[in-house]
Amino acid sequence: MTISKTITLANGVEMPRLGYGVFRMKEHDVAYQGVIEALNAGYRAIDTAAIYENEEAVGKAIKDSGV
């Protein structure tokens, strides 16, 4: 048995099975570098929320990554 890279939701949308979480990454540089490395490793789902207070670093990393 193999695990697929995506899962199909009830509405037919496919999403990655595995995501990268940025909870508790309060320091800008830590969050930025973590997301850059995750995207370089192939992650395409970033679990984030405004309450984590790191959306600026996460957004910049996504933008700078070119993904």
Short mmCIF file of N, CA and C in Angstrom, two decimals:
data_model
loop_
_atom_site.label_atom_id
_atom_site.label_comp_id
_atom_site.label_asym_id
_atom_site.label_seq_id
_atom_site.Cartn_x
_atom_site.Cartn_y
_atom_site.Cartn_z
N MET A 1 0.85 -1.17 0.00
CA MET A 1 0.00 0.00 0.00
C MET A 1 0.89 1.24 0.00
N THR A 2 0.49 2.25 -0.74
CA THR A 2 1.21 3.51 -0.75
C THR A 2 0.27 4.62 -0.30
N ILE A 3 0.85 5.66 0.22
CA ILE A 3 0.07 6.83 0.64
C ILE A 3 0.20 7.88 -0.46
N SER A 4 -0.93 8.34 -0.95
CA SER A 4 -0.89 9.37 -1.99
C SER A 4 -0.46 10.70 -1.40
N LYS A 5 0.03 11.58 -2.27
CA LYS A 5 0.50 12.89 -1.82
C LYS A 5 -0.65 13.85 -1.54
N THR A 6 -1.81 13.55 -2.10
CA THR A 6 -2.96 14.43 -1.90
C THR A 6 -4.17 13.63 -1.42
N ILE A 7 -5.13 14.35 -0.95
CA ILE A 7 -6.41 13.76 -0.56
C ILE A 7 -7.50 14.58 -1.25
N THR A 8 -8.55 13.92 -1.68
CA THR A 8 -9.66 14.61 -2.33
C THR A 8 -10.74 14.88 -1.30
N LEU A 9 -11.11 16.14 -1.16
CA LEU A 9 -12.15 16.54 -0.23
C LEU A 9 -13.52 16.22 -0.80
N ALA A 10 -14.55 16.32 0.02
CA ALA A 10 -15.92 16.00 -0.39
C ALA A 10 -16.38 16.85 -1.57
N ASN A 11 -15.83 18.06 -1.72
CA ASN A 11 -16.23 18.94 -2.81
C ASN A 11 -15.40 18.72 -4.07
N GLY A 12 -14.52 17.70 -4.05
CA GLY A 12 -13.72 17.38 -5.22
C GLY A 12 -12.36 18.07 -5.29
N VAL A 13 -12.09 18.99 -4.37
CA VAL A 13 -10.82 19.71 -4.36
C VAL A 13 -9.74 18.80 -3.77
N GLU A 14 -8.58 18.79 -4.41
CA GLU A 14 -7.45 18.03 -3.87
C GLU A 14 -6.56 18.94 -3.05
N MET A 15 -6.06 18.40 -1.94
CA MET A 15 -5.13 19.15 -1.11
C MET A 15 -4.02 18.21 -0.64
N PRO A 16 -2.86 18.77 -0.31
CA PRO A 16 -1.77 17.93 0.18
C PRO A 16 -2.15 17.22 1.47
N ARG A 17 -1.71 15.98 1.62
CA ARG A 17 -1.96 15.22 2.85
C ARG A 17 -1.09 15.72 4.00
N LEU A 18 0.08 16.20 3.68
CA LEU A 18 1.03 16.60 4.70
C LEU A 18 1.28 18.10 4.62
N GLY A 19 1.20 18.76 5.75
CA GLY A 19 1.43 20.20 5.79
C GLY A 19 2.49 20.56 6.81
N TYR A 20 2.96 21.78 6.70
CA TYR A 20 3.99 22.31 7.60
C TYR A 20 3.35 23.32 8.52
N GLY A 21 3.51 23.16 9.82
CA GLY A 21 2.91 24.06 10.79
C GLY A 21 3.88 25.11 11.30
N VAL A 22 3.39 26.31 11.52
CA VAL A 22 4.23 27.41 11.98
C VAL A 22 3.81 27.93 13.36
N PHE A 23 3.04 27.13 14.09
CA PHE A 23 2.62 27.49 15.44
C PHE A 23 3.84 27.66 16.34
N ARG A 24 3.85 28.69 17.15
CA ARG A 24 4.92 29.02 18.11
C ARG A 24 6.20 29.51 17.46
N MET A 25 6.19 29.83 16.20
CA MET A 25 7.36 30.43 15.55
C MET A 25 7.18 31.94 15.61
N LYS A 26 7.47 32.51 16.76
CA LYS A 26 7.24 33.94 16.98
C LYS A 26 8.32 34.82 16.35
N GLU A 27 9.55 34.33 16.30
CA GLU A 27 10.63 35.13 15.74
C GLU A 27 10.54 35.13 14.21
N HIS A 28 10.62 36.32 13.63
CA HIS A 28 10.48 36.49 12.19
C HIS A 28 11.44 35.60 11.42
N ASP A 29 12.72 35.62 11.78
CA ASP A 29 13.73 34.86 11.05
C ASP A 29 13.49 33.35 11.13
N VAL A 30 13.03 32.88 12.28
CA VAL A 30 12.76 31.45 12.45
C VAL A 30 11.61 31.01 11.57
N ALA A 31 10.52 31.77 11.59
CA ALA A 31 9.36 31.44 10.76
C ALA A 31 9.70 31.53 9.28
N TYR A 32 10.39 32.59 8.90
CA TYR A 32 10.77 32.78 7.49
C TYR A 32 11.63 31.62 7.00
N GLN A 33 12.70 31.31 7.73
CA GLN A 33 13.61 30.25 7.29
C GLN A 33 12.93 28.89 7.32
N GLY A 34 12.09 28.65 8.30
CA GLY A 34 11.37 27.38 8.38
C GLY A 34 10.47 27.16 7.18
N VAL A 35 9.74 28.18 6.78
CA VAL A 35 8.85 28.07 5.63
C VAL A 35 9.65 27.92 4.34
N ILE A 36 10.72 28.68 4.20
CA ILE A 36 11.59 28.54 3.01
C ILE A 36 12.07 27.10 2.88
N GLU A 37 12.58 26.54 3.97
CA GLU A 37 13.10 25.18 3.94
C GLU A 37 12.00 24.15 3.68
N ALA A 38 10.82 24.36 4.26
CA ALA A 38 9.70 23.44 4.02
C ALA A 38 9.29 23.46 2.55
N LEU A 39 9.20 24.65 1.97
CA LEU A 39 8.83 24.75 0.55
C LEU A 39 9.90 24.13 -0.34
N ASN A 40 11.16 24.33 0.00
CA ASN A 40 12.24 23.72 -0.77
C ASN A 40 12.21 22.20 -0.67
N ALA A 41 11.72 21.69 0.46
CA ALA A 41 11.63 20.24 0.67
C ALA A 41 10.40 19.64 -0.02
N GLY A 42 9.51 20.50 -0.53
CA GLY A 42 8.35 20.00 -1.25
C GLY A 42 7.00 20.21 -0.60
N TYR A 43 6.98 20.75 0.61
CA TYR A 43 5.69 21.04 1.25
C TYR A 43 4.94 22.08 0.43
N ARG A 44 3.62 21.90 0.33
CA ARG A 44 2.81 22.87 -0.38
C ARG A 44 1.60 23.32 0.43
N ALA A 45 1.48 22.82 1.65
CA ALA A 45 0.42 23.25 2.57
C ALA A 45 1.10 23.81 3.82
N ILE A 46 0.83 25.05 4.12
CA ILE A 46 1.38 25.70 5.31
C ILE A 46 0.22 25.97 6.26
N ASP A 47 0.26 25.35 7.43
CA ASP A 47 -0.78 25.53 8.44
C ASP A 47 -0.44 26.77 9.25
N THR A 48 -1.24 27.80 9.09
CA THR A 48 -0.99 29.06 9.76
C THR A 48 -2.30 29.70 10.20
N ALA A 49 -2.20 30.68 11.06
CA ALA A 49 -3.37 31.43 11.54
C ALA A 49 -2.89 32.78 12.04
N ALA A 50 -3.75 33.76 11.97
CA ALA A 50 -3.39 35.11 12.41
C ALA A 50 -2.99 35.12 13.89
N ILE A 51 -3.58 34.25 14.68
CA ILE A 51 -3.26 34.22 16.11
C ILE A 51 -1.81 33.81 16.37
N TYR A 52 -1.15 33.17 15.39
CA TYR A 52 0.26 32.81 15.54
C TYR A 52 1.16 34.04 15.46
N GLU A 53 0.64 35.11 14.90
CA GLU A 53 1.35 36.39 14.79
C GLU A 53 2.67 36.30 14.02
N ASN A 54 2.68 35.46 12.98
CA ASN A 54 3.88 35.36 12.15
C ASN A 54 3.53 35.41 10.66
N GLU A 55 2.36 35.95 10.36
CA GLU A 55 1.89 35.96 8.98
C GLU A 55 2.80 36.79 8.05
N GLU A 56 3.44 37.81 8.57
CA GLU A 56 4.34 38.60 7.73
C GLU A 56 5.53 37.75 7.26
N ALA A 57 6.14 37.01 8.18
CA ALA A 57 7.28 36.16 7.83
C ALA A 57 6.87 35.03 6.91
N VAL A 58 5.72 34.42 7.18
CA VAL A 58 5.23 33.32 6.35
C VAL A 58 4.93 33.82 4.94
N GLY A 59 4.25 34.94 4.84
CA GLY A 59 3.93 35.52 3.54
C GLY A 59 5.17 35.89 2.75
N LYS A 60 6.13 36.48 3.42
CA LYS A 60 7.38 36.86 2.74
C LYS A 60 8.13 35.63 2.23
N ALA A 61 8.15 34.58 3.05
CA ALA A 61 8.83 33.35 2.65
C ALA A 61 8.16 32.73 1.42
N ILE A 62 6.84 32.71 1.43
CA ILE A 62 6.11 32.15 0.28
C ILE A 62 6.41 32.99 -0.96
N LYS A 63 6.35 34.31 -0.83
CA LYS A 63 6.63 35.19 -1.95
C LYS A 63 8.06 35.01 -2.47
N ASP A 64 9.01 35.01 -1.55
CA ASP A 64 10.43 34.88 -1.94
C ASP A 64 10.77 33.52 -2.53
N SER A 65 9.99 32.48 -2.16
CA SER A 65 10.30 31.12 -2.61
C SER A 65 10.04 30.93 -4.11
N GLY A 66 9.13 31.73 -4.66
CA GLY A 66 8.77 31.57 -6.07
C GLY A 66 7.75 30.47 -6.31
N VAL A 67 7.26 29.83 -5.25
CA VAL A 67 6.26 28.76 -5.40
C VAL A 67 4.91 29.38 -5.70
#
